[in-house]
Tab-separated table of C-alpha atoms in Angstrom:
chain	number	residue	atom	x	y	z
A	134	MET	CA	-124.848	-11.304	-81.441
A	135	ALA	CA	-122.436	-8.307	-81.525
A	136	SER	CA	-122.317	-6.516	-84.881
A	137	LYS	CA	-118.962	-6.265	-86.704
A	138	PHE	CA	-116.402	-3.913	-84.488
A	139	SER	CA	-117.182	-3.640	-80.933
A	140	GLY	CA	-118.936	-0.745	-79.564
A	141	ALA	CA	-115.640	1.448	-79.017
A	142	LEU	CA	-115.143	1.537	-82.741
A	143	GLN	CA	-118.686	1.963	-83.899
A	144	LEU	CA	-120.708	5.294	-84.021
A	145	THR	CA	-123.934	3.731	-84.912
A	146	ASP	CA	-125.996	0.579	-83.588
A	147	LEU	CA	-124.495	1.592	-80.021
A	148	ASP	CA	-126.828	1.646	-77.224
A	149	ASP	CA	-124.177	2.327	-74.510
A	150	PHE	CA	-123.595	5.899	-73.842
A	151	ILE	CA	-120.284	7.109	-75.373
A	152	THR	CA	-120.019	10.600	-76.592
A	153	PRO	CA	-119.521	10.159	-80.483
A	154	SER	CA	-115.836	11.379	-81.540
A	155	GLN	CA	-114.980	13.447	-84.548
A	156	GLU	CA	-115.518	12.464	-87.888
A	157	CYS	CA	-112.471	10.862	-89.747
A	158	ILE	CA	-109.921	13.259	-90.244
A	159	LYS	CA	-106.712	11.116	-91.361
A	160	PRO	CA	-104.425	14.114	-92.322
A	161	VAL	CA	-103.034	13.793	-95.763
A	162	LYS	CA	-100.661	16.238	-97.506
A	163	VAL	CA	-102.543	17.715	-100.391
A	164	GLU	CA	-100.439	19.010	-103.433
A	165	ARG	CA	-101.765	22.201	-104.688
A	166	THR	CA	-101.843	23.359	-108.286
A	167	ASN	CA	-102.270	26.571	-110.205
A	168	LYS	CA	-104.992	25.095	-112.545
A	169	LYS	CA	-108.661	25.375	-111.887
A	170	THR	CA	-110.563	22.789	-110.256
A	171	GLY	CA	-113.015	21.254	-112.692
A	172	ALA	CA	-116.549	20.002	-112.101
A	173	ILE	CA	-117.386	16.458	-111.076
A	174	LYS	CA	-120.057	14.063	-112.709
A	175	ILE	CA	-121.111	10.554	-111.909
A	176	SER	CA	-120.862	8.217	-115.269
A	177	GLU	CA	-123.164	5.436	-116.289
A	178	ASP	CA	-121.179	2.898	-114.376
A	179	GLY	CA	-121.304	4.686	-111.020
A	180	GLY	CA	-117.737	5.864	-111.505
A	181	TYR	CA	-116.751	9.643	-110.602
A	182	MET	CA	-115.498	11.858	-113.764
A	183	GLU	CA	-113.746	15.277	-113.273
A	184	ILE	CA	-114.205	17.590	-116.057
A	185	ASP	CA	-111.250	20.220	-116.609
A	186	GLN	CA	-111.458	23.770	-117.913
A	187	TYR	CA	-111.017	22.422	-121.510
A	188	GLY	CA	-113.844	19.906	-121.225
A	189	GLN	CA	-111.927	16.721	-120.890
A	190	GLU	CA	-113.099	13.974	-118.828
A	191	PHE	CA	-110.895	11.819	-116.317
A	192	LYS	CA	-111.790	9.149	-114.457
A	193	LEU	CA	-111.133	9.458	-110.659
A	194	GLU	CA	-109.642	7.045	-108.700
A	195	LYS	CA	-111.616	5.450	-105.662
A	196	ALA	CA	-110.076	6.387	-102.377
A	197	LYS	CA	-108.609	3.514	-100.107
A	198	ILE	CA	-107.553	3.318	-96.706
A	199	THR	CA	-105.847	0.795	-94.800
A	200	LEU	CA	-106.487	-0.282	-91.193
A	201	ASN	CA	-102.711	1.255	-90.579
A	202	ASP	CA	-104.419	4.760	-91.453
A	203	CYS	CA	-107.319	4.324	-88.949
A	204	LEU	CA	-107.237	6.435	-85.815
A	205	ALA	CA	-110.415	4.370	-84.361
A	206	CYS	CA	-111.963	7.716	-83.970
A	207	SER	CA	-115.322	5.867	-84.409
A	208	GLY	CA	-116.209	8.665	-87.299
A	209	CYS	CA	-116.337	5.750	-90.100
A	210	ILE	CA	-116.155	2.442	-88.843
A	211	THR	CA	-119.740	1.821	-88.753
A	212	SER	CA	-122.038	-1.373	-89.270
A	213	ALA	CA	-122.550	0.014	-92.956
A	214	GLU	CA	-119.049	-1.166	-93.582
A	215	SER	CA	-118.099	1.967	-95.327
A	216	VAL	CA	-114.540	1.578	-95.036
A	217	LEU	CA	-112.708	-0.597	-97.534
A	218	ILE	CA	-110.484	-2.579	-95.422
A	219	SER	CA	-108.479	-3.894	-98.080
A	220	GLN	CA	-105.259	-5.513	-96.118
A	221	GLN	CA	-107.354	-7.364	-93.663
A	222	SER	CA	-109.599	-9.950	-95.423
A	223	GLN	CA	-109.573	-13.772	-96.701
A	224	ASP	CA	-109.266	-12.144	-100.205
A	225	GLU	CA	-105.592	-11.257	-99.214
A	226	LEU	CA	-104.865	-14.724	-98.225
A	227	TYR	CA	-106.028	-15.884	-101.507
A	228	ARG	CA	-103.883	-13.666	-103.222
A	229	VAL	CA	-100.660	-14.741	-101.211
A	230	LEU	CA	-101.503	-18.512	-101.875
A	231	ALA	CA	-101.998	-17.622	-105.733
A	232	GLU	CA	-98.631	-15.901	-105.700
A	233	ASN	CA	-97.043	-18.945	-104.143
A	234	ASN	CA	-98.608	-21.048	-106.814
A	235	ARG	CA	-97.354	-18.840	-109.706
A	236	LEU	CA	-93.811	-18.977	-108.040
A	237	VAL	CA	-93.818	-22.843	-108.180
A	238	MET	CA	-95.109	-22.833	-111.671
A	239	GLU	CA	-92.199	-20.665	-112.739
A	240	GLY	CA	-89.831	-22.782	-111.122
A	241	LEU	CA	-89.002	-20.314	-108.305
A	242	PRO	CA	-90.312	-22.205	-105.059
A	243	ASP	CA	-87.330	-20.619	-103.030
A	244	GLN	CA	-89.042	-17.415	-103.313
A	245	LYS	CA	-92.740	-18.345	-102.118
A	246	LYS	CA	-93.719	-17.174	-98.512
A	247	ILE	CA	-94.177	-19.674	-95.857
A	248	ILE	CA	-97.845	-19.432	-94.824
A	249	VAL	CA	-98.607	-19.729	-91.302
A	250	VAL	CA	-102.467	-19.830	-89.761
A	251	SER	CA	-103.206	-19.592	-86.219
A	252	ILE	CA	-106.412	-20.503	-85.087
A	253	SER	CA	-107.924	-18.929	-81.779
A	254	PRO	CA	-110.113	-21.167	-79.468
A	255	GLN	CA	-113.289	-19.040	-79.747
A	256	SER	CA	-113.474	-19.277	-83.659
A	257	ARG	CA	-112.935	-23.006	-83.582
A	258	VAL	CA	-115.816	-23.022	-81.173
A	259	SER	CA	-118.123	-20.647	-83.463
A	260	LEU	CA	-117.436	-23.038	-86.390
A	261	ALA	CA	-117.974	-26.089	-84.500
A	262	SER	CA	-121.183	-24.976	-83.537
A	263	LYS	CA	-122.294	-24.073	-87.017
A	264	TYR	CA	-121.506	-27.295	-88.458
A	265	LYS	CA	-122.171	-29.662	-85.208
A	266	LEU	CA	-118.858	-31.064	-84.746
A	267	ASP	CA	-117.064	-31.534	-81.375
A	268	LEU	CA	-114.331	-29.164	-80.595
A	269	ARG	CA	-111.601	-31.673	-81.388
A	270	GLN	CA	-113.140	-32.441	-84.838
A	271	ALA	CA	-113.673	-28.832	-85.625
A	272	THR	CA	-109.792	-27.974	-84.675
A	273	TYR	CA	-108.607	-30.914	-86.974
A	274	LYS	CA	-110.881	-30.113	-90.017
A	275	LEU	CA	-109.888	-26.452	-90.060
A	276	ALA	CA	-106.298	-27.575	-90.080
A	277	GLY	CA	-107.069	-29.835	-92.936
A	278	PHE	CA	-109.157	-27.169	-94.717
A	279	PHE	CA	-106.203	-24.578	-94.742
A	280	LYS	CA	-103.545	-27.091	-95.478
A	281	THR	CA	-105.426	-28.166	-98.425
A	282	LEU	CA	-105.554	-24.582	-99.571
A	283	GLY	CA	-101.675	-24.435	-99.423
A	284	VAL	CA	-101.057	-23.241	-96.089
A	285	ASP	CA	-97.851	-24.509	-94.799
A	286	HIS	CA	-98.340	-24.407	-90.977
A	287	VAL	CA	-101.635	-24.316	-88.880
A	288	LEU	CA	-101.243	-23.571	-85.131
A	289	ASP	CA	-103.487	-23.072	-81.886
A	290	VAL	CA	-103.552	-19.553	-80.546
A	291	THR	CA	-104.066	-21.361	-76.889
A	292	PHE	CA	-100.192	-22.157	-76.296
A	293	ALA	CA	-99.864	-18.143	-76.789
A	294	ARG	CA	-102.484	-17.540	-74.548
A	295	ASP	CA	-100.588	-19.646	-71.792
A	296	PHE	CA	-97.820	-16.955	-72.336
A	297	SER	CA	-100.467	-14.092	-72.053
A	298	LEU	CA	-101.940	-15.683	-68.991
A	299	ILE	CA	-98.706	-16.207	-67.105
A	300	GLU	CA	-96.972	-12.703	-68.027
A	301	SER	CA	-100.516	-11.156	-66.698
A	302	ALA	CA	-100.283	-13.024	-63.441
A	303	ARG	CA	-96.558	-12.034	-62.666
A	304	GLU	CA	-97.462	-8.571	-63.564
A	305	PHE	CA	-100.365	-8.322	-60.952
A	306	VAL	CA	-98.213	-9.671	-58.338
A	307	ALA	CA	-95.463	-7.254	-58.894
A	308	ARG	CA	-98.046	-4.415	-59.269
A	309	TYR	CA	-99.705	-5.640	-55.815
A	310	LYS	CA	-96.218	-5.305	-54.159
A	311	ALA	CA	-95.815	-1.858	-55.677
A	312	LYS	CA	-98.962	-0.308	-54.501
A	313	GLU	CA	-97.759	1.325	-51.736
A	314	VAL	CA	-95.282	3.608	-54.028
A	315	ASN	CA	-97.007	3.721	-57.319
A	316	THR	CA	-100.655	4.873	-57.144
A	317	THR	CA	-101.324	3.857	-60.812
A	318	SER	CA	-100.520	0.125	-59.806
A	319	LEU	CA	-104.054	-1.005	-58.999
A	320	PRO	CA	-106.494	-1.878	-60.151
A	321	MET	CA	-104.899	-3.783	-63.139
A	322	LEU	CA	-107.019	-3.792	-66.230
A	323	ALA	CA	-106.820	-6.715	-68.801
A	324	SER	CA	-105.326	-5.770	-71.970
A	325	ALA	CA	-106.293	-8.596	-74.646
A	326	CYS	CA	-109.049	-6.729	-75.997
A	327	PRO	CA	-108.201	-4.435	-78.718
A	328	GLY	CA	-111.813	-3.179	-78.761
A	329	TRP	CA	-111.032	-1.779	-75.147
A	330	ILE	CA	-107.683	-0.492	-75.843
A	331	CYS	CA	-108.692	1.637	-78.439
A	332	TYR	CA	-111.341	3.216	-76.583
A	333	ALA	CA	-109.036	3.747	-73.618
A	334	GLU	CA	-106.524	5.639	-75.642
A	335	LYS	CA	-108.967	7.474	-77.462
A	336	THR	CA	-111.342	8.468	-74.920
A	337	HIS	CA	-109.549	8.534	-71.525
A	338	GLY	CA	-106.038	8.888	-72.645
A	339	ALA	CA	-103.056	9.217	-70.266
A	340	TYR	CA	-105.160	9.047	-67.300
A	341	ILE	CA	-106.293	5.421	-67.518
A	342	LEU	CA	-103.500	3.754	-69.553
A	343	PRO	CA	-101.071	3.292	-66.388
A	344	TYR	CA	-103.700	0.883	-65.057
A	345	ILE	CA	-103.729	-1.537	-68.183
A	346	SER	CA	-101.708	-4.545	-68.506
A	347	THR	CA	-98.499	-4.331	-70.515
A	348	THR	CA	-99.058	-7.900	-71.565
A	349	LYS	CA	-99.493	-8.618	-75.220
A	350	SER	CA	-102.712	-10.250	-76.205
A	351	PRO	CA	-102.411	-13.919	-77.133
A	352	GLN	CA	-102.823	-12.782	-81.005
A	353	GLN	CA	-99.788	-10.767	-80.597
A	354	ILE	CA	-97.779	-13.059	-78.800
A	355	VAL	CA	-98.274	-15.838	-81.450
A	356	GLY	CA	-97.213	-13.075	-83.958
A	357	SER	CA	-93.917	-12.784	-82.343
A	358	ILE	CA	-93.513	-16.411	-82.008
A	359	VAL	CA	-94.406	-17.015	-85.655
A	360	LYS	CA	-92.048	-14.146	-86.998
A	361	ASP	CA	-89.376	-14.636	-84.553
A	362	TYR	CA	-88.801	-18.004	-83.172
A	363	LEU	CA	-90.640	-20.077	-85.903
A	364	ALA	CA	-89.080	-18.059	-89.022
A	365	LEU	CA	-85.639	-18.721	-87.460
A	366	LYS	CA	-86.239	-22.430	-87.033
A	367	LEU	CA	-87.347	-22.580	-90.562
A	368	GLY	CA	-84.388	-20.641	-91.710
A	369	ARG	CA	-86.623	-17.826	-93.093
A	370	SER	CA	-86.362	-14.086	-92.352
A	371	PRO	CA	-89.582	-12.609	-90.720
A	372	ASP	CA	-90.691	-11.031	-94.080
A	373	GLN	CA	-90.674	-14.415	-95.776
A	374	VAL	CA	-93.479	-15.670	-93.507
A	375	TYR	CA	-97.048	-14.676	-94.159
A	376	HIS	CA	-98.880	-14.963	-90.742
A	377	VAL	CA	-102.893	-15.134	-90.537
A	378	THR	CA	-104.858	-15.252	-87.375
A	379	ILE	CA	-108.310	-16.564	-87.328
A	380	MET	CA	-110.196	-14.224	-84.764
A	381	PRO	CA	-113.640	-13.903	-83.294
A	382	CYS	CA	-113.536	-10.025	-83.419
A	383	TYR	CA	-113.081	-7.360	-86.196
A	384	ASP	CA	-111.150	-5.133	-83.776
A	385	LYS	CA	-108.321	-7.878	-83.805
A	386	LYS	CA	-107.806	-6.363	-87.410
A	387	LEU	CA	-106.998	-3.087	-85.924
A	388	GLU	CA	-104.546	-4.411	-83.087
A	389	ALA	CA	-102.823	-6.114	-85.844
A	390	SER	CA	-102.266	-3.074	-87.697
A	391	ARG	CA	-100.851	-1.159	-84.822
A	392	ALA	CA	-97.049	0.357	-85.344
A	393	ASP	CA	-96.063	-1.411	-82.167
A	394	PHE	CA	-96.227	-4.708	-84.021
A	395	TYR	CA	-94.578	-3.657	-87.082
A	396	SER	CA	-90.660	-4.471	-87.872
A	397	ASP	CA	-88.994	-1.331	-89.401
A	398	VAL	CA	-86.003	-3.613	-90.078
A	399	TYR	CA	-87.959	-6.452	-92.242
A	400	MET	CA	-90.806	-4.187	-92.993
A	401	THR	CA	-93.435	-6.636	-91.824
A	402	ARG	CA	-95.807	-6.958	-89.089
A	403	ASP	CA	-96.005	-9.885	-86.551
A	404	VAL	CA	-99.779	-10.655	-88.130
A	405	ASP	CA	-99.927	-9.838	-91.579
A	406	CYS	CA	-103.882	-10.566	-91.918
A	407	VAL	CA	-106.572	-11.101	-89.704
A	408	ILE	CA	-109.500	-13.366	-90.645
A	409	THR	CA	-112.749	-13.641	-88.682
A	410	SER	CA	-114.778	-16.798	-88.010
A	411	GLY	CA	-117.717	-15.668	-90.315
A	412	GLU	CA	-114.868	-14.896	-92.972
A	413	VAL	CA	-113.436	-18.574	-92.712
A	414	ASP	CA	-117.231	-19.606	-93.229
A	415	LYS	CA	-117.323	-17.426	-96.350
A	416	MET	CA	-113.966	-19.214	-97.567
A	417	LEU	CA	-115.699	-22.724	-96.972
A	418	GLU	CA	-118.643	-21.461	-99.246
A	419	LYS	CA	-116.388	-20.108	-101.790
A	420	GLU	CA	-114.813	-23.562	-102.162
A	421	GLY	CA	-118.201	-25.468	-101.846
A	422	LEU	CA	-117.334	-27.356	-98.616
A	423	SER	CA	-119.102	-28.102	-95.603
A	424	LEU	CA	-116.506	-28.134	-92.629
A	425	ALA	CA	-117.845	-31.434	-91.776
A	426	ASP	CA	-116.837	-33.134	-94.800
A	427	VAL	CA	-113.279	-31.576	-94.812
A	428	GLU	CA	-110.683	-34.217	-93.989
A	429	SER	CA	-108.866	-33.574	-90.583
A	430	MET	CA	-105.243	-32.954	-90.394
A	431	PRO	CA	-103.131	-32.536	-87.392
A	432	LEU	CA	-102.107	-29.259	-85.842
A	433	ASP	CA	-98.232	-28.133	-86.123
A	434	SER	CA	-96.077	-28.406	-82.915
A	435	LEU	CA	-93.389	-25.991	-82.263
A	436	LEU	CA	-91.385	-29.198	-80.696
A	437	GLY	CA	-92.216	-31.504	-83.414
A	438	GLN	CA	-94.763	-33.598	-81.453
A	439	GLU	CA	-98.682	-33.522	-81.742
A	440	ASP	CA	-100.390	-30.850	-79.319
A	441	PRO	CA	-103.551	-31.919	-77.585
A	442	VAL	CA	-106.287	-29.843	-77.960
A	443	TYR	CA	-106.858	-28.070	-74.656
A	444	SER	CA	-108.373	-24.742	-72.929
A	445	HIS	CA	-108.073	-22.725	-69.725
A	446	SER	CA	-110.530	-22.808	-67.017
A	447	GLY	CA	-112.477	-19.386	-66.398
A	448	SER	CA	-114.343	-17.397	-68.937
A	449	GLY	CA	-114.679	-17.754	-72.516
A	450	SER	CA	-112.310	-14.791	-73.111
A	451	GLY	CA	-109.492	-16.471	-71.871
A	452	GLY	CA	-109.840	-16.967	-68.051
A	453	TYR	CA	-107.776	-14.140	-67.302
A	454	LEU	CA	-109.537	-13.418	-63.688
A	455	ASP	CA	-109.329	-17.224	-62.978
A	456	TYR	CA	-105.871	-17.569	-63.458
A	457	ILE	CA	-104.734	-14.353	-61.603
A	458	VAL	CA	-106.822	-15.083	-58.652
A	459	LYS	CA	-105.184	-18.414	-58.030
A	460	CYS	CA	-101.749	-17.005	-58.659
A	461	ALA	CA	-102.252	-14.200	-56.479
A	462	ALA	CA	-103.448	-16.582	-53.744
A	463	LYS	CA	-100.246	-18.763	-53.913
A	464	GLU	CA	-97.809	-16.059	-54.550
A	465	ILE	CA	-98.851	-13.113	-52.069
A	466	PHE	CA	-101.017	-15.276	-49.589
A	467	GLN	CA	-99.249	-18.667	-49.790
A	468	VAL	CA	-102.754	-20.820	-50.212
A	469	ASN	CA	-104.047	-22.825	-52.888
A	470	VAL	CA	-107.294	-21.877	-54.686
A	471	GLN	CA	-108.954	-24.237	-56.579
A	472	ASP	CA	-112.605	-23.274	-57.320
A	473	LEU	CA	-113.791	-19.649	-57.676
A	474	SER	CA	-117.373	-18.285	-56.403
A	475	TYR	CA	-118.535	-15.522	-58.753
A	476	LYS	CA	-121.134	-13.046	-57.539
A	477	VAL	CA	-123.243	-11.718	-60.311
A	478	LEU	CA	-123.921	-7.687	-59.496
A	479	ARG	CA	-126.234	-5.698	-61.758
A	480	ASN	CA	-126.139	-8.266	-64.991
A	481	GLN	CA	-124.535	-11.207	-66.241
A	482	ASP	CA	-121.703	-9.236	-67.630
A	483	PHE	CA	-120.465	-7.748	-64.222
A	484	LYS	CA	-119.100	-10.548	-61.884
A	485	GLU	CA	-116.949	-10.218	-58.956
A	486	VAL	CA	-114.830	-12.689	-56.969
A	487	THR	CA	-113.632	-11.967	-53.629
A	488	LEU	CA	-110.381	-13.618	-52.214
A	489	GLU	CA	-110.375	-13.827	-48.427
A	490	VAL	CA	-107.563	-15.051	-46.578
A	491	GLU	CA	-107.660	-14.795	-42.579
A	492	GLY	CA	-105.562	-12.012	-41.076
A	493	GLN	CA	-105.367	-10.520	-44.700
A	494	ALA	CA	-107.079	-7.756	-46.405
A	495	PRO	CA	-109.362	-9.502	-48.969
A	496	LEU	CA	-108.475	-8.823	-52.643
A	497	ARG	CA	-111.583	-8.349	-55.004
A	498	PHE	CA	-111.546	-9.444	-58.882
A	499	ALA	CA	-114.043	-8.416	-61.410
A	500	ILE	CA	-115.447	-9.141	-64.970
A	501	ALA	CA	-116.843	-6.386	-66.702
A	502	ASN	CA	-117.783	-7.056	-70.201
A	503	GLY	CA	-119.740	-4.545	-72.629
A	504	PHE	CA	-119.125	-0.939	-72.696
A	505	ARG	CA	-122.001	0.213	-70.002
A	506	ASN	CA	-119.888	-2.156	-67.317
A	507	ILE	CA	-116.604	-0.732	-68.590
A	508	GLN	CA	-117.751	2.963	-68.101
A	509	ASN	CA	-118.679	2.112	-64.680
A	510	ILE	CA	-115.268	0.720	-63.850
A	511	VAL	CA	-113.610	3.753	-65.542
A	512	GLN	CA	-115.831	6.168	-63.872
A	513	LYS	CA	-114.950	4.595	-60.310
A	514	ILE	CA	-111.133	4.839	-61.038
A	515	LYS	CA	-111.487	8.438	-62.041
A	516	ARG	CA	-113.335	8.990	-58.765
A	517	GLY	CA	-110.893	6.986	-56.641
A	518	LYS	CA	-113.705	4.711	-55.587
A	519	CYS	CA	-113.010	1.400	-57.520
A	520	PRO	CA	-112.768	-1.572	-55.106
A	521	TYR	CA	-110.962	-4.036	-57.564
A	522	HIS	CA	-107.613	-5.076	-57.567
A	523	PHE	CA	-108.022	-6.766	-61.079
A	524	VAL	CA	-110.501	-6.352	-63.925
A	525	GLU	CA	-110.788	-8.637	-66.588
A	526	ILE	CA	-112.397	-6.126	-69.373
A	527	MET	CA	-113.777	-7.218	-72.680
A	528	ALA	CA	-115.653	-4.818	-75.179
A	529	CYS	CA	-118.303	-7.437	-76.389
A	530	PRO	CA	-121.367	-8.382	-74.078
A	531	SER	CA	-120.755	-11.979	-73.104
A	532	GLY	CA	-116.924	-11.566	-73.948
A	533	CYS	CA	-114.985	-13.055	-76.995
A	534	LEU	CA	-117.338	-15.808	-77.616
A	535	ASN	CA	-120.007	-13.225	-78.659
A	536	GLY	CA	-117.291	-11.224	-80.612
A	537	GLY	CA	-118.709	-9.404	-83.682
A	538	GLY	CA	-116.756	-11.638	-85.950
A	539	GLN	CA	-118.555	-14.673	-84.991
A	540	LEU	CA	-120.995	-16.684	-86.668
A	541	LYS	CA	-124.733	-15.871	-86.021
A	542	PRO	CA	-127.179	-18.119	-84.063
A	543	GLU	CA	-129.307	-20.318	-86.426
A	544	ASP	CA	-132.953	-19.270	-87.007
A	545	GLY	CA	-135.240	-19.982	-84.119
A	546	LEU	CA	-132.116	-19.701	-81.509
A	547	SER	CA	-131.958	-16.967	-79.239
A	548	SER	CA	-128.910	-15.190	-78.593
A	549	LYS	CA	-128.681	-16.538	-75.050
A	550	GLU	CA	-129.314	-19.812	-75.902
A	551	HIS	CA	-126.443	-19.616	-78.579
A	552	ILE	CA	-124.109	-18.145	-76.000
A	553	GLN	CA	-124.947	-21.065	-73.864
A	554	THR	CA	-124.177	-23.469	-76.766
A	555	LEU	CA	-120.738	-21.840	-77.285
A	556	ASN	CA	-119.722	-21.909	-73.617
A	557	THR	CA	-120.664	-25.793	-73.293
A	558	LEU	CA	-118.498	-26.277	-76.415
A	559	TYR	CA	-115.608	-24.271	-75.299
A	560	ASN	CA	-115.380	-26.109	-71.969
A	561	SER	CA	-115.576	-29.454	-73.550
A	562	VAL	CA	-111.951	-29.961	-73.660
A	563	PRO	CA	-109.599	-30.433	-70.669
A	564	SER	CA	-108.233	-27.285	-69.004
A	565	GLN	CA	-104.596	-26.992	-68.549
A	566	THR	CA	-102.410	-24.766	-66.138
A	567	PRO	CA	-100.505	-22.598	-68.402
A	568	GLY	CA	-97.279	-23.449	-66.683
A	569	ASP	CA	-97.785	-27.289	-67.095
A	570	ASN	CA	-97.384	-26.854	-71.169
A	571	PRO	CA	-93.702	-28.051	-72.441
A	572	VAL	CA	-93.730	-25.638	-75.176
A	573	VAL	CA	-94.091	-22.684	-72.812
A	574	GLU	CA	-91.007	-23.878	-70.609
A	575	HIS	CA	-89.084	-24.690	-73.669
A	576	LEU	CA	-89.723	-21.155	-75.259
A	577	TYR	CA	-89.001	-19.319	-72.046
A	578	THR	CA	-85.603	-21.023	-72.009
A	579	HIS	CA	-84.351	-21.719	-75.332
A	580	TRP	CA	-85.946	-18.440	-76.959
A	581	LEU	CA	-86.694	-15.696	-74.441
A	582	ASP	CA	-83.416	-16.144	-72.548
A	583	GLY	CA	-85.539	-17.160	-69.092
A	584	VAL	CA	-88.193	-15.392	-67.338
A	585	ASN	CA	-87.897	-11.675	-66.530
A	586	SER	CA	-85.168	-11.337	-69.052
A	587	ASP	CA	-85.049	-8.297	-71.157
A	588	LYS	CA	-85.662	-10.272	-74.375
A	589	CYS	CA	-88.877	-11.615	-72.481
A	590	LYS	CA	-90.120	-8.012	-71.349
A	591	LEU	CA	-89.685	-6.977	-74.968
A	592	THR	CA	-91.401	-9.707	-76.533
A	593	LEU	CA	-94.027	-10.460	-74.427
A	594	HIS	CA	-95.257	-6.695	-73.475
A	595	THR	CA	-96.278	-3.686	-75.247
A	596	GLN	CA	-97.205	0.017	-74.478
A	597	TYR	CA	-99.993	2.205	-75.102
A	598	HIS	CA	-100.632	5.850	-76.755
A	599	ALA	CA	-103.100	8.354	-75.849
A	600	VAL	CA	-104.743	9.613	-78.950
A	601	GLU	CA	-104.653	13.524	-78.939
A	602	LYS	CA	-108.265	14.796	-79.735
A	603	LEU	CA	-108.477	17.287	-82.403
A	604	THR	CA	-110.656	20.078	-81.417
A	605	ASN	CA	-110.565	22.725	-83.844
A	606	ALA	CA	-113.860	23.862	-85.844
A	607	LEU	CA	-112.957	22.048	-89.254
A	608	VAL	CA	-113.157	18.509	-87.692
A	609	MET	CA	-116.277	19.365	-85.342
A	610	LYS	CA	-119.547	17.633	-86.195
A	611	TRP	CA	-122.147	20.584	-86.161
């Protein structure tokens, strides 16, 4: 299993070749004073004490940084978890729940926040595997668990992934048609993995970013839906809604903290808190519960009707390659493709699909999981020798089902066997074509002002930022 943050955000426990970046150098303003600096000593309780020039002792506060401070520089995010992640944990959800309870007890229920939890498909698979539940049972029991705690609405992220798949496919077709006039149109690289995005921004910068799809990840799309559409439907402003996502990956915490997904008007994020599958399991332990014993409750629907538990065909990372191949075949070549034939290349995490239509130049697609394969793709692009038109990229080996926030395999079960179990569970519910979802059609019409509208582009797409490397001698690791 992958450990905590993905390889892009780790300095240790990394077997792929990535040149280590500079140490954490978050710039801060230091107020200088004329007084002399005192000595520092460690007290008996492990705290740090400063002794001034008069011999008086003052306890120093522990330094804390939030994910908003993080530059994803790899200098401090390691498997040792030396960074205190104070805004992205189950403790923060418990704090908001407690504050809501206090407001109700004081007779101020109108001031409490509406709490919404959105559960990713990969997380429910991980928890279903541990508690020996089928995917539907696990989904409804997770909804029951959070609602029992005091959560108001529980959503399935899958419907947001419908949007992500549709927008990614439309973007690919547009890029393909523009390939003769725009040299960075192809290959289009998937954008759903924040570990890969951080790596691209930090390591390859402006050269590689134009190739990355601008479509938001499912997490950030559901964030926009909750803070805009759902908040308006509930008669609340975005800052009165507290939105939590349950994700398979620690990197999603960093994604939620990006400035691009923050509203300056309402001073709130699209996703306030990200909790991993493993952290949900810790919540169950804290409550003294087994998920198998939790009362089932239905998921909430934006249209007021019970939504079915469903998935998408293709990989356990969302099926981006699968859907884009089929859409490209229909939109570009006017042919219908049902089943894809994957060719495994150097390893199971590097596969390709070729779309061949008589009389047309073939289209080539690939899945590249893990940074060894990602670096191979990036180097091919830089040399102008990448044979692919689209690449589904995920930072974790085996993709999102094997994210660093997922539960570890049981004793005696190999990682390979565990991934096979997760894949079987993931594919155990019916697959649905994104365009067949009535929720998607309704939101495109009544919320986004139609397909390809300005609001649609603003809400479902994002941008990327090259991180400037600091190379002066003070930040170099000697």
